[in-house]
Amino acid sequence: MAGSFYDAFLSKMINSTKSKSRGCFFNILPLKINTMNIKHIALIILLISFYQSNAQKIYRTDEGHILMMTSVDNKPVKAESHKLALYLDYDSKVVNGALDLKTLSTDIPEVNSILQEQEDPLMLRFTGTVPSVDFLSKRHDPIDFNWLVTVTYQGKSYMLQFKATITHIEQGLAMSCLISARGQVLVSDTGLGSLIQGLDKTIQVQFAQLVLKLE
């Protein structure tokens, strides 16, 4: 990957990434004031408080951006999706991701048709731990690291190592970090060679996601 292309990709992610908060709303019907109902209300409040205190420890987005580059029949192919689901546990710093490969859009109509014609989702999942315990707690210089990730596709798992960077981002009074990673996937590990004829032996993968500071 050319450095300028990767820089443009990260710039695009910083400017366009939006995080969505997940909430849970409860409608409580009027209850007669008696001892039993007070106990029920107290239990409901405790459950809501427990849910909120645990939910806020998980960052989630269903609109992560991922970019893949390879070739088919020696012609360059760029595929991207904005449906990468990412989950970050603020405590353990474990990142889990999931992507239905059918959501990929390429610049070759024949490849798009092959993906869309599949009856079942082509779910690719990965998990890895970010080796930093405080990157969201304070301002910092870019943190570069080798990121070991476990990838699972169609019941098979394999290990990949990505070059990753955590970059501090200022957004007015808010503070966040951009987690970006890039690496190479062997097509023989994915099984995509049997699905897309003429696919090159390797796929270059890169993604970036803005993660908000936990308040």
mmCIF file with all atom_site columns, C-alpha atoms in Angstrom:
data_model
loop_
_atom_site.group_PDB
_atom_site.id
_atom_site.type_symbol
_atom_site.label_atom_id
_atom_site.label_alt_id
_atom_site.label_comp_id
_atom_site.label_asym_id
_atom_site.label_entity_id
_atom_site.label_seq_id
_atom_site.pdbx_PDB_ins_code
_atom_site.Cartn_x
_atom_site.Cartn_y
_atom_site.Cartn_z
_atom_site.occupancy
_atom_site.B_iso_or_equiv
_atom_site.pdbx_formal_charge
_atom_site.auth_seq_id
_atom_site.auth_comp_id
_atom_site.auth_asym_id
_atom_site.auth_atom_id
_atom_site.pdbx_PDB_model_num
ATOM 1   C CA . MET A 1 1   ? 0.000   0.000   0.000   1.00 0.00 ? 1   MET A CA 1
ATOM 2   C CA . ALA A 1 2   ? 1.261   3.407   -0.897  1.00 0.00 ? 2   ALA A CA 1
ATOM 3   C CA . GLY A 1 3   ? 1.737   5.619   2.113   1.00 0.00 ? 3   GLY A CA 1
ATOM 4   C CA . SER A 1 4   ? -0.265  8.447   0.557   1.00 0.00 ? 4   SER A CA 1
ATOM 5   C CA . PHE A 1 5   ? -3.217  6.133   -0.081  1.00 0.00 ? 5   PHE A CA 1
ATOM 6   C CA . TYR A 1 6   ? -3.181  4.884   3.503   1.00 0.00 ? 6   TYR A CA 1
ATOM 7   C CA . ASP A 1 7   ? -2.928  8.444   4.855   1.00 0.00 ? 7   ASP A CA 1
ATOM 8   C CA . ALA A 1 8   ? -5.932  9.431   2.738   1.00 0.00 ? 8   ALA A CA 1
ATOM 9   C CA . PHE A 1 9   ? -7.835  6.431   4.087   1.00 0.00 ? 9   PHE A CA 1
ATOM 10  C CA . LEU A 1 10  ? -7.147  7.450   7.693   1.00 0.00 ? 10  LEU A CA 1
ATOM 11  C CA . SER A 1 11  ? -8.048  11.079  6.972   1.00 0.00 ? 11  SER A CA 1
ATOM 12  C CA . LYS A 1 12  ? -11.358 9.924   5.515   1.00 0.00 ? 12  LYS A CA 1
ATOM 13  C CA . MET A 1 13  ? -12.076 7.840   8.606   1.00 0.00 ? 13  MET A CA 1
ATOM 14  C CA . ILE A 1 14  ? -11.339 10.716  10.999  1.00 0.00 ? 14  ILE A CA 1
ATOM 15  C CA . ASN A 1 15  ? -13.680 13.027  9.122   1.00 0.00 ? 15  ASN A CA 1
ATOM 16  C CA . SER A 1 16  ? -16.519 10.589  8.479   1.00 0.00 ? 16  SER A CA 1
ATOM 17  C CA . THR A 1 17  ? -16.659 8.111   11.372  1.00 0.00 ? 17  THR A CA 1
ATOM 18  C CA . LYS A 1 18  ? -19.690 8.470   13.600  1.00 0.00 ? 18  LYS A CA 1
ATOM 19  C CA . SER A 1 19  ? -20.364 6.588   16.789  1.00 0.00 ? 19  SER A CA 1
ATOM 20  C CA . LYS A 1 20  ? -23.819 5.598   17.890  1.00 0.00 ? 20  LYS A CA 1
ATOM 21  C CA . SER A 1 21  ? -24.885 5.141   21.467  1.00 0.00 ? 21  SER A CA 1
ATOM 22  C CA . ARG A 1 22  ? -27.069 2.224   22.330  1.00 0.00 ? 22  ARG A CA 1
ATOM 23  C CA . GLY A 1 23  ? -29.748 2.842   24.889  1.00 0.00 ? 23  GLY A CA 1
ATOM 24  C CA . CYS A 1 24  ? -32.479 0.931   26.599  1.00 0.00 ? 24  CYS A CA 1
ATOM 25  C CA . PHE A 1 25  ? -35.793 2.508   27.524  1.00 0.00 ? 25  PHE A CA 1
ATOM 26  C CA . PHE A 1 26  ? -38.363 1.126   29.917  1.00 0.00 ? 26  PHE A CA 1
ATOM 27  C CA . ASN A 1 27  ? -42.004 2.138   30.359  1.00 0.00 ? 27  ASN A CA 1
ATOM 28  C CA . ILE A 1 28  ? -43.171 1.391   33.890  1.00 0.00 ? 28  ILE A CA 1
ATOM 29  C CA . LEU A 1 29  ? -46.919 1.255   34.376  1.00 0.00 ? 29  LEU A CA 1
ATOM 30  C CA . PRO A 1 30  ? -48.419 3.056   37.379  1.00 0.00 ? 30  PRO A CA 1
ATOM 31  C CA . LEU A 1 31  ? -48.399 0.810   40.429  1.00 0.00 ? 31  LEU A CA 1
ATOM 32  C CA . LYS A 1 32  ? -50.255 1.053   43.666  1.00 0.00 ? 32  LYS A CA 1
ATOM 33  C CA . ILE A 1 33  ? -48.018 2.200   46.458  1.00 0.00 ? 33  ILE A CA 1
ATOM 34  C CA . ASN A 1 34  ? -47.548 -0.773  48.698  1.00 0.00 ? 34  ASN A CA 1
ATOM 35  C CA . THR A 1 35  ? -44.631 -2.643  50.125  1.00 0.00 ? 35  THR A CA 1
ATOM 36  C CA . MET A 1 36  ? -44.578 -5.343  47.446  1.00 0.00 ? 36  MET A CA 1
ATOM 37  C CA . ASN A 1 37  ? -44.667 -2.847  44.562  1.00 0.00 ? 37  ASN A CA 1
ATOM 38  C CA . ILE A 1 38  ? -41.919 -0.754  46.140  1.00 0.00 ? 38  ILE A CA 1
ATOM 39  C CA . LYS A 1 39  ? -39.741 -3.870  46.208  1.00 0.00 ? 39  LYS A CA 1
ATOM 40  C CA . HIS A 1 40  ? -40.531 -4.523  42.548  1.00 0.00 ? 40  HIS A CA 1
ATOM 41  C CA . ILE A 1 41  ? -39.644 -0.946  41.593  1.00 0.00 ? 41  ILE A CA 1
ATOM 42  C CA . ALA A 1 42  ? -36.392 -1.137  43.561  1.00 0.00 ? 42  ALA A CA 1
ATOM 43  C CA . LEU A 1 43  ? -35.483 -4.386  41.775  1.00 0.00 ? 43  LEU A CA 1
ATOM 44  C CA . ILE A 1 44  ? -36.188 -2.840  38.367  1.00 0.00 ? 44  ILE A CA 1
ATOM 45  C CA . ILE A 1 45  ? -34.039 0.191   39.209  1.00 0.00 ? 45  ILE A CA 1
ATOM 46  C CA . LEU A 1 46  ? -31.192 -2.076  40.280  1.00 0.00 ? 46  LEU A CA 1
ATOM 47  C CA . LEU A 1 47  ? -31.430 -4.090  37.061  1.00 0.00 ? 47  LEU A CA 1
ATOM 48  C CA . ILE A 1 48  ? -31.447 -0.936  34.921  1.00 0.00 ? 48  ILE A CA 1
ATOM 49  C CA . SER A 1 49  ? -28.465 0.477   36.821  1.00 0.00 ? 49  SER A CA 1
ATOM 50  C CA . PHE A 1 50  ? -26.585 -2.812  36.431  1.00 0.00 ? 50  PHE A CA 1
ATOM 51  C CA . TYR A 1 51  ? -27.318 -2.883  32.715  1.00 0.00 ? 51  TYR A CA 1
ATOM 52  C CA . GLN A 1 52  ? -26.196 0.703   32.161  1.00 0.00 ? 52  GLN A CA 1
ATOM 53  C CA . SER A 1 53  ? -23.007 0.351   34.231  1.00 0.00 ? 53  SER A CA 1
ATOM 54  C CA . ASN A 1 54  ? -21.981 -2.688  32.221  1.00 0.00 ? 54  ASN A CA 1
ATOM 55  C CA . ALA A 1 55  ? -23.183 -1.500  28.804  1.00 0.00 ? 55  ALA A CA 1
ATOM 56  C CA . GLN A 1 56  ? -21.136 1.698   28.990  1.00 0.00 ? 56  GLN A CA 1
ATOM 57  C CA . LYS A 1 57  ? -17.963 -0.384  29.282  1.00 0.00 ? 57  LYS A CA 1
ATOM 58  C CA . ILE A 1 58  ? -18.463 -1.657  25.740  1.00 0.00 ? 58  ILE A CA 1
ATOM 59  C CA . TYR A 1 59  ? -17.843 0.532   22.709  1.00 0.00 ? 59  TYR A CA 1
ATOM 60  C CA . ARG A 1 60  ? -19.854 -0.643  19.716  1.00 0.00 ? 60  ARG A CA 1
ATOM 61  C CA . THR A 1 61  ? -20.344 0.358   16.108  1.00 0.00 ? 61  THR A CA 1
ATOM 62  C CA . ASP A 1 62  ? -22.086 -1.454  13.260  1.00 0.00 ? 62  ASP A CA 1
ATOM 63  C CA . GLU A 1 63  ? -20.755 0.983   10.662  1.00 0.00 ? 63  GLU A CA 1
ATOM 64  C CA . GLY A 1 64  ? -17.012 0.379   10.711  1.00 0.00 ? 64  GLY A CA 1
ATOM 65  C CA . HIS A 1 65  ? -15.108 0.843   7.453   1.00 0.00 ? 65  HIS A CA 1
ATOM 66  C CA . ILE A 1 66  ? -12.854 -1.853  6.014   1.00 0.00 ? 66  ILE A CA 1
ATOM 67  C CA . LEU A 1 67  ? -10.890 -1.817  2.776   1.00 0.00 ? 67  LEU A CA 1
ATOM 68  C CA . MET A 1 68  ? -9.424  -4.804  0.901   1.00 0.00 ? 68  MET A CA 1
ATOM 69  C CA . MET A 1 69  ? -7.192  -4.768  -2.168  1.00 0.00 ? 69  MET A CA 1
ATOM 70  C CA . THR A 1 70  ? -6.154  -7.709  -4.350  1.00 0.00 ? 70  THR A CA 1
ATOM 71  C CA . SER A 1 71  ? -6.411  -8.755  -7.997  1.00 0.00 ? 71  SER A CA 1
ATOM 72  C CA . VAL A 1 72  ? -8.678  -11.033 -10.022 1.00 0.00 ? 72  VAL A CA 1
ATOM 73  C CA . ASP A 1 73  ? -7.285  -12.421 -13.281 1.00 0.00 ? 73  ASP A CA 1
ATOM 74  C CA . ASN A 1 74  ? -4.365  -10.020 -12.789 1.00 0.00 ? 74  ASN A CA 1
ATOM 75  C CA . LYS A 1 75  ? -6.704  -7.012  -12.665 1.00 0.00 ? 75  LYS A CA 1
ATOM 76  C CA . PRO A 1 76  ? -6.562  -4.838  -9.493  1.00 0.00 ? 76  PRO A CA 1
ATOM 77  C CA . VAL A 1 77  ? -9.659  -5.034  -7.332  1.00 0.00 ? 77  VAL A CA 1
ATOM 78  C CA . LYS A 1 78  ? -10.667 -2.751  -4.461  1.00 0.00 ? 78  LYS A CA 1
ATOM 79  C CA . ALA A 1 79  ? -13.408 -3.938  -2.120  1.00 0.00 ? 79  ALA A CA 1
ATOM 80  C CA . GLU A 1 80  ? -14.827 -2.015  0.816   1.00 0.00 ? 80  GLU A CA 1
ATOM 81  C CA . SER A 1 81  ? -17.666 -2.200  3.283   1.00 0.00 ? 81  SER A CA 1
ATOM 82  C CA . HIS A 1 82  ? -19.178 0.158   5.854   1.00 0.00 ? 82  HIS A CA 1
ATOM 83  C CA . LYS A 1 83  ? -20.841 -2.718  7.715   1.00 0.00 ? 83  LYS A CA 1
ATOM 84  C CA . LEU A 1 84  ? -17.928 -3.843  9.869   1.00 0.00 ? 84  LEU A CA 1
ATOM 85  C CA . ALA A 1 85  ? -19.243 -4.431  13.388  1.00 0.00 ? 85  ALA A CA 1
ATOM 86  C CA . LEU A 1 86  ? -16.659 -3.655  16.063  1.00 0.00 ? 86  LEU A CA 1
ATOM 87  C CA . TYR A 1 87  ? -16.796 -4.105  19.825  1.00 0.00 ? 87  TYR A CA 1
ATOM 88  C CA . LEU A 1 88  ? -14.185 -2.833  22.280  1.00 0.00 ? 88  LEU A CA 1
ATOM 89  C CA . ASP A 1 89  ? -14.238 -3.783  25.955  1.00 0.00 ? 89  ASP A CA 1
ATOM 90  C CA . TYR A 1 90  ? -12.878 -0.707  27.726  1.00 0.00 ? 90  TYR A CA 1
ATOM 91  C CA . ASP A 1 91  ? -11.639 -2.827  30.652  1.00 0.00 ? 91  ASP A CA 1
ATOM 92  C CA . SER A 1 92  ? -9.908  -5.743  28.924  1.00 0.00 ? 92  SER A CA 1
ATOM 93  C CA . LYS A 1 93  ? -9.090  -3.830  25.684  1.00 0.00 ? 93  LYS A CA 1
ATOM 94  C CA . VAL A 1 94  ? -10.289 -6.832  23.677  1.00 0.00 ? 94  VAL A CA 1
ATOM 95  C CA . VAL A 1 95  ? -11.550 -5.923  20.213  1.00 0.00 ? 95  VAL A CA 1
ATOM 96  C CA . ASN A 1 96  ? -14.045 -8.204  18.460  1.00 0.00 ? 96  ASN A CA 1
ATOM 97  C CA . GLY A 1 97  ? -15.097 -7.672  14.878  1.00 0.00 ? 97  GLY A CA 1
ATOM 98  C CA . ALA A 1 98  ? -17.595 -9.234  12.470  1.00 0.00 ? 98  ALA A CA 1
ATOM 99  C CA . LEU A 1 99  ? -18.142 -8.695  8.754   1.00 0.00 ? 99  LEU A CA 1
ATOM 100 C CA . ASP A 1 100 ? -20.502 -10.303 6.280   1.00 0.00 ? 100 ASP A CA 1
ATOM 101 C CA . LEU A 1 101 ? -18.397 -10.484 3.107   1.00 0.00 ? 101 LEU A CA 1
ATOM 102 C CA . LYS A 1 102 ? -21.614 -10.113 1.116   1.00 0.00 ? 102 LYS A CA 1
ATOM 103 C CA . THR A 1 103 ? -21.621 -6.435  2.169   1.00 0.00 ? 103 THR A CA 1
ATOM 104 C CA . LEU A 1 104 ? -18.377 -5.826  0.271   1.00 0.00 ? 104 LEU A CA 1
ATOM 105 C CA . SER A 1 105 ? -18.670 -3.633  -2.784  1.00 0.00 ? 105 SER A CA 1
ATOM 106 C CA . THR A 1 106 ? -16.027 -3.952  -5.501  1.00 0.00 ? 106 THR A CA 1
ATOM 107 C CA . ASP A 1 107 ? -15.306 -2.177  -8.757  1.00 0.00 ? 107 ASP A CA 1
ATOM 108 C CA . ILE A 1 108 ? -15.917 -5.421  -10.702 1.00 0.00 ? 108 ILE A CA 1
ATOM 109 C CA . PRO A 1 109 ? -19.645 -6.218  -11.250 1.00 0.00 ? 109 PRO A CA 1
ATOM 110 C CA . GLU A 1 110 ? -18.938 -9.944  -11.737 1.00 0.00 ? 110 GLU A CA 1
ATOM 111 C CA . VAL A 1 111 ? -17.362 -10.185 -8.277  1.00 0.00 ? 111 VAL A CA 1
ATOM 112 C CA . ASN A 1 112 ? -20.266 -8.288  -6.711  1.00 0.00 ? 112 ASN A CA 1
ATOM 113 C CA . SER A 1 113 ? -22.700 -10.733 -8.323  1.00 0.00 ? 113 SER A CA 1
ATOM 114 C CA . ILE A 1 114 ? -20.797 -13.756 -6.996  1.00 0.00 ? 114 ILE A CA 1
ATOM 115 C CA . LEU A 1 115 ? -20.921 -12.404 -3.444  1.00 0.00 ? 115 LEU A CA 1
ATOM 116 C CA . GLN A 1 116 ? -24.583 -11.384 -3.606  1.00 0.00 ? 116 GLN A CA 1
ATOM 117 C CA . GLU A 1 117 ? -25.682 -14.729 -5.069  1.00 0.00 ? 117 GLU A CA 1
ATOM 118 C CA . GLN A 1 118 ? -24.560 -16.611 -1.958  1.00 0.00 ? 118 GLN A CA 1
ATOM 119 C CA . GLU A 1 119 ? -27.604 -17.764 0.015   1.00 0.00 ? 119 GLU A CA 1
ATOM 120 C CA . ASP A 1 120 ? -26.035 -17.675 3.473   1.00 0.00 ? 120 ASP A CA 1
ATOM 121 C CA . PRO A 1 121 ? -24.047 -14.851 5.114   1.00 0.00 ? 121 PRO A CA 1
ATOM 122 C CA . LEU A 1 122 ? -20.303 -15.079 4.569   1.00 0.00 ? 122 LEU A CA 1
ATOM 123 C CA . MET A 1 123 ? -19.436 -14.137 8.149   1.00 0.00 ? 123 MET A CA 1
ATOM 124 C CA . LEU A 1 124 ? -15.821 -13.356 8.944   1.00 0.00 ? 124 LEU A CA 1
ATOM 125 C CA . ARG A 1 125 ? -14.983 -12.730 12.609  1.00 0.00 ? 125 ARG A CA 1
ATOM 126 C CA . PHE A 1 126 ? -11.810 -11.656 14.366  1.00 0.00 ? 126 PHE A CA 1
ATOM 127 C CA . THR A 1 127 ? -10.631 -10.941 17.867  1.00 0.00 ? 127 THR A CA 1
ATOM 128 C CA . GLY A 1 128 ? -7.487  -9.430  19.356  1.00 0.00 ? 128 GLY A CA 1
ATOM 129 C CA . THR A 1 129 ? -6.290  -7.529  22.409  1.00 0.00 ? 129 THR A CA 1
ATOM 130 C CA . VAL A 1 130 ? -4.953  -3.996  22.125  1.00 0.00 ? 130 VAL A CA 1
ATOM 131 C CA . PRO A 1 131 ? -1.727  -3.961  24.211  1.00 0.00 ? 131 PRO A CA 1
ATOM 132 C CA . SER A 1 132 ? -2.354  -0.707  26.016  1.00 0.00 ? 132 SER A CA 1
ATOM 133 C CA . VAL A 1 133 ? -4.230  -0.119  29.259  1.00 0.00 ? 133 VAL A CA 1
ATOM 134 C CA . ASP A 1 134 ? -4.572  3.662   29.195  1.00 0.00 ? 134 ASP A CA 1
ATOM 135 C CA . PHE A 1 135 ? -4.758  4.909   25.606  1.00 0.00 ? 135 PHE A CA 1
ATOM 136 C CA . LEU A 1 136 ? -8.199  6.441   26.236  1.00 0.00 ? 136 LEU A CA 1
ATOM 137 C CA . SER A 1 137 ? -7.410  8.013   29.585  1.00 0.00 ? 137 SER A CA 1
ATOM 138 C CA . LYS A 1 138 ? -4.949  10.714  28.550  1.00 0.00 ? 138 LYS A CA 1
ATOM 139 C CA . ARG A 1 139 ? -3.277  12.441  25.627  1.00 0.00 ? 139 ARG A CA 1
ATOM 140 C CA . HIS A 1 140 ? -0.468  10.452  24.073  1.00 0.00 ? 140 HIS A CA 1
ATOM 141 C CA . ASP A 1 141 ? 1.869   10.169  21.114  1.00 0.00 ? 141 ASP A CA 1
ATOM 142 C CA . PRO A 1 142 ? 0.958   7.601   18.423  1.00 0.00 ? 142 PRO A CA 1
ATOM 143 C CA . ILE A 1 143 ? 1.268   4.052   19.749  1.00 0.00 ? 143 ILE A CA 1
ATOM 144 C CA . ASP A 1 144 ? 2.609   1.560   17.171  1.00 0.00 ? 144 ASP A CA 1
ATOM 145 C CA . PHE A 1 145 ? 2.382   -2.165  17.811  1.00 0.00 ? 145 PHE A CA 1
ATOM 146 C CA . ASN A 1 146 ? 2.202   -5.580  16.166  1.00 0.00 ? 146 ASN A CA 1
ATOM 147 C CA . TRP A 1 147 ? -1.375  -6.761  16.633  1.00 0.00 ? 147 TRP A CA 1
ATOM 148 C CA . LEU A 1 148 ? -1.964  -10.512 16.773  1.00 0.00 ? 148 LEU A CA 1
ATOM 149 C CA . VAL A 1 149 ? -5.509  -11.305 15.678  1.00 0.00 ? 149 VAL A CA 1
ATOM 150 C CA . THR A 1 150 ? -7.460  -14.561 15.505  1.00 0.00 ? 150 THR A CA 1
ATOM 151 C CA . VAL A 1 151 ? -9.646  -14.760 12.382  1.00 0.00 ? 151 VAL A CA 1
ATOM 152 C CA . THR A 1 152 ? -12.514 -17.220 11.957  1.00 0.00 ? 152 THR A CA 1
ATOM 153 C CA . TYR A 1 153 ? -14.253 -17.912 8.653   1.00 0.00 ? 153 TYR A CA 1
ATOM 154 C CA . GLN A 1 154 ? -16.570 -20.808 7.824   1.00 0.00 ? 154 GLN A CA 1
ATOM 155 C CA . GLY A 1 155 ? -15.538 -22.758 10.893  1.00 0.00 ? 155 GLY A CA 1
ATOM 156 C CA . LYS A 1 156 ? -11.779 -22.402 10.364  1.00 0.00 ? 156 LYS A CA 1
ATOM 157 C CA . SER A 1 157 ? -9.512  -20.200 12.488  1.00 0.00 ? 157 SER A CA 1
ATOM 158 C CA . TYR A 1 158 ? -6.051  -18.826 11.823  1.00 0.00 ? 158 TYR A CA 1
ATOM 159 C CA . MET A 1 159 ? -3.735  -16.186 13.240  1.00 0.00 ? 159 MET A CA 1
ATOM 160 C CA . LEU A 1 160 ? -2.787  -12.941 11.530  1.00 0.00 ? 160 LEU A CA 1
ATOM 161 C CA . GLN A 1 161 ? -0.432  -10.169 12.541  1.00 0.00 ? 161 GLN A CA 1
ATOM 162 C CA . PHE A 1 162 ? -1.314  -6.590  11.659  1.00 0.00 ? 162 PHE A CA 1
ATOM 163 C CA . LYS A 1 163 ? 0.695   -3.405  11.854  1.00 0.00 ? 163 LYS A CA 1
ATOM 164 C CA . ALA A 1 164 ? -1.470  -1.214  14.047  1.00 0.00 ? 164 ALA A CA 1
ATOM 165 C CA . THR A 1 165 ? -1.407  2.340   15.373  1.00 0.00 ? 165 THR A CA 1
ATOM 166 C CA . ILE A 1 166 ? -3.436  4.113   18.035  1.00 0.00 ? 166 ILE A CA 1
ATOM 167 C CA . THR A 1 167 ? -3.575  7.849   17.334  1.00 0.00 ? 167 THR A CA 1
ATOM 168 C CA . HIS A 1 168 ? -4.886  10.407  19.811  1.00 0.00 ? 168 HIS A CA 1
ATOM 169 C CA . ILE A 1 169 ? -7.619  12.622  18.352  1.00 0.00 ? 169 ILE A CA 1
ATOM 170 C CA . GLU A 1 170 ? -8.887  15.903  19.803  1.00 0.00 ? 170 GLU A CA 1
ATOM 171 C CA . GLN A 1 171 ? -12.541 16.718  19.100  1.00 0.00 ? 171 GLN A CA 1
ATOM 172 C CA . GLY A 1 172 ? -13.283 19.951  20.886  1.00 0.00 ? 172 GLY A CA 1
ATOM 173 C CA . LEU A 1 173 ? -13.809 19.113  24.547  1.00 0.00 ? 173 LEU A CA 1
ATOM 174 C CA . ALA A 1 174 ? -14.092 15.395  23.767  1.00 0.00 ? 174 ALA A CA 1
ATOM 175 C CA . MET A 1 175 ? -11.183 13.009  23.463  1.00 0.00 ? 175 MET A CA 1
ATOM 176 C CA . SER A 1 176 ? -10.970 9.888   21.346  1.00 0.00 ? 176 SER A CA 1
ATOM 177 C CA . CYS A 1 177 ? -8.524  7.568   19.642  1.00 0.00 ? 177 CYS A CA 1
ATOM 178 C CA . LEU A 1 178 ? -8.230  6.222   16.128  1.00 0.00 ? 178 LEU A CA 1
ATOM 179 C CA . ILE A 1 179 ? -7.340  2.536   15.960  1.00 0.00 ? 179 ILE A CA 1
ATOM 180 C CA . SER A 1 180 ? -5.953  1.696   12.521  1.00 0.00 ? 180 SER A CA 1
ATOM 181 C CA . ALA A 1 181 ? -4.477  -1.559  11.264  1.00 0.00 ? 181 ALA A CA 1
ATOM 182 C CA . ARG A 1 182 ? -3.212  -3.041  8.046   1.00 0.00 ? 182 ARG A CA 1
ATOM 183 C CA . GLY A 1 183 ? -1.934  -6.445  7.052   1.00 0.00 ? 183 GLY A CA 1
ATOM 184 C CA . GLN A 1 184 ? -1.924  -9.232  4.497   1.00 0.00 ? 184 GLN A CA 1
ATOM 185 C CA . VAL A 1 185 ? -4.236  -12.243 4.329   1.00 0.00 ? 185 VAL A CA 1
ATOM 186 C CA . LEU A 1 186 ? -3.457  -15.442 2.453   1.00 0.00 ? 186 LEU A CA 1
ATOM 187 C CA . VAL A 1 187 ? -6.357  -16.416 0.213   1.00 0.00 ? 187 VAL A CA 1
ATOM 188 C CA . SER A 1 188 ? -5.610  -20.080 0.945   1.00 0.00 ? 188 SER A CA 1
ATOM 189 C CA . ASP A 1 189 ? -6.502  -19.389 4.597   1.00 0.00 ? 189 ASP A CA 1
ATOM 190 C CA . THR A 1 190 ? -9.822  -17.775 3.751   1.00 0.00 ? 190 THR A CA 1
ATOM 191 C CA . GLY A 1 191 ? -11.204 -20.250 1.233   1.00 0.00 ? 191 GLY A CA 1
ATOM 192 C CA . LEU A 1 192 ? -12.287 -17.386 -1.016  1.00 0.00 ? 192 LEU A CA 1
ATOM 193 C CA . GLY A 1 193 ? -10.275 -18.847 -3.888  1.00 0.00 ? 193 GLY A CA 1
ATOM 194 C CA . SER A 1 194 ? -12.960 -21.474 -4.465  1.00 0.00 ? 194 SER A CA 1
ATOM 195 C CA . LEU A 1 195 ? -15.626 -18.771 -4.497  1.00 0.00 ? 195 LEU A CA 1
ATOM 196 C CA . ILE A 1 196 ? -13.945 -16.221 -6.759  1.00 0.00 ? 196 ILE A CA 1
ATOM 197 C CA . GLN A 1 197 ? -11.976 -17.772 -9.604  1.00 0.00 ? 197 GLN A CA 1
ATOM 198 C CA . GLY A 1 198 ? -8.711  -16.056 -10.576 1.00 0.00 ? 198 GLY A CA 1
ATOM 199 C CA . LEU A 1 199 ? -8.272  -14.444 -7.164  1.00 0.00 ? 199 LEU A CA 1
ATOM 200 C CA . ASP A 1 200 ? -4.696  -13.523 -6.269  1.00 0.00 ? 200 ASP A CA 1
ATOM 201 C CA . LYS A 1 201 ? -2.834  -15.411 -3.534  1.00 0.00 ? 201 LYS A CA 1
ATOM 202 C CA . THR A 1 202 ? -2.959  -12.505 -1.070  1.00 0.00 ? 202 THR A CA 1
ATOM 203 C CA . ILE A 1 203 ? -5.384  -9.786  0.025   1.00 0.00 ? 203 ILE A CA 1
ATOM 204 C CA . GLN A 1 204 ? -4.238  -6.508  1.557   1.00 0.00 ? 204 GLN A CA 1
ATOM 205 C CA . VAL A 1 205 ? -6.556  -5.470  4.385   1.00 0.00 ? 205 VAL A CA 1
ATOM 206 C CA . GLN A 1 206 ? -6.798  -2.199  6.275   1.00 0.00 ? 206 GLN A CA 1
ATOM 207 C CA . PHE A 1 207 ? -9.324  -0.562  8.530   1.00 0.00 ? 207 PHE A CA 1
ATOM 208 C CA . ALA A 1 208 ? -9.585  2.353   10.915  1.00 0.00 ? 208 ALA A CA 1
ATOM 209 C CA . GLN A 1 209 ? -12.111 3.141   13.609  1.00 0.00 ? 209 GLN A CA 1
ATOM 210 C CA . LEU A 1 210 ? -12.567 6.137   15.876  1.00 0.00 ? 210 LEU A CA 1
ATOM 211 C CA . VAL A 1 211 ? -13.205 5.134   19.491  1.00 0.00 ? 211 VAL A CA 1
ATOM 212 C CA . LEU A 1 212 ? -14.672 7.638   21.927  1.00 0.00 ? 212 LEU A CA 1
ATOM 213 C CA . LYS A 1 213 ? -13.273 8.109   25.402  1.00 0.00 ? 213 LYS A CA 1
ATOM 214 C CA . LEU A 1 214 ? -15.357 6.430   28.112  1.00 0.00 ? 214 LEU A CA 1
ATOM 215 C CA . GLU A 1 215 ? -16.887 9.131   30.286  1.00 0.00 ? 215 GLU A CA 1
#
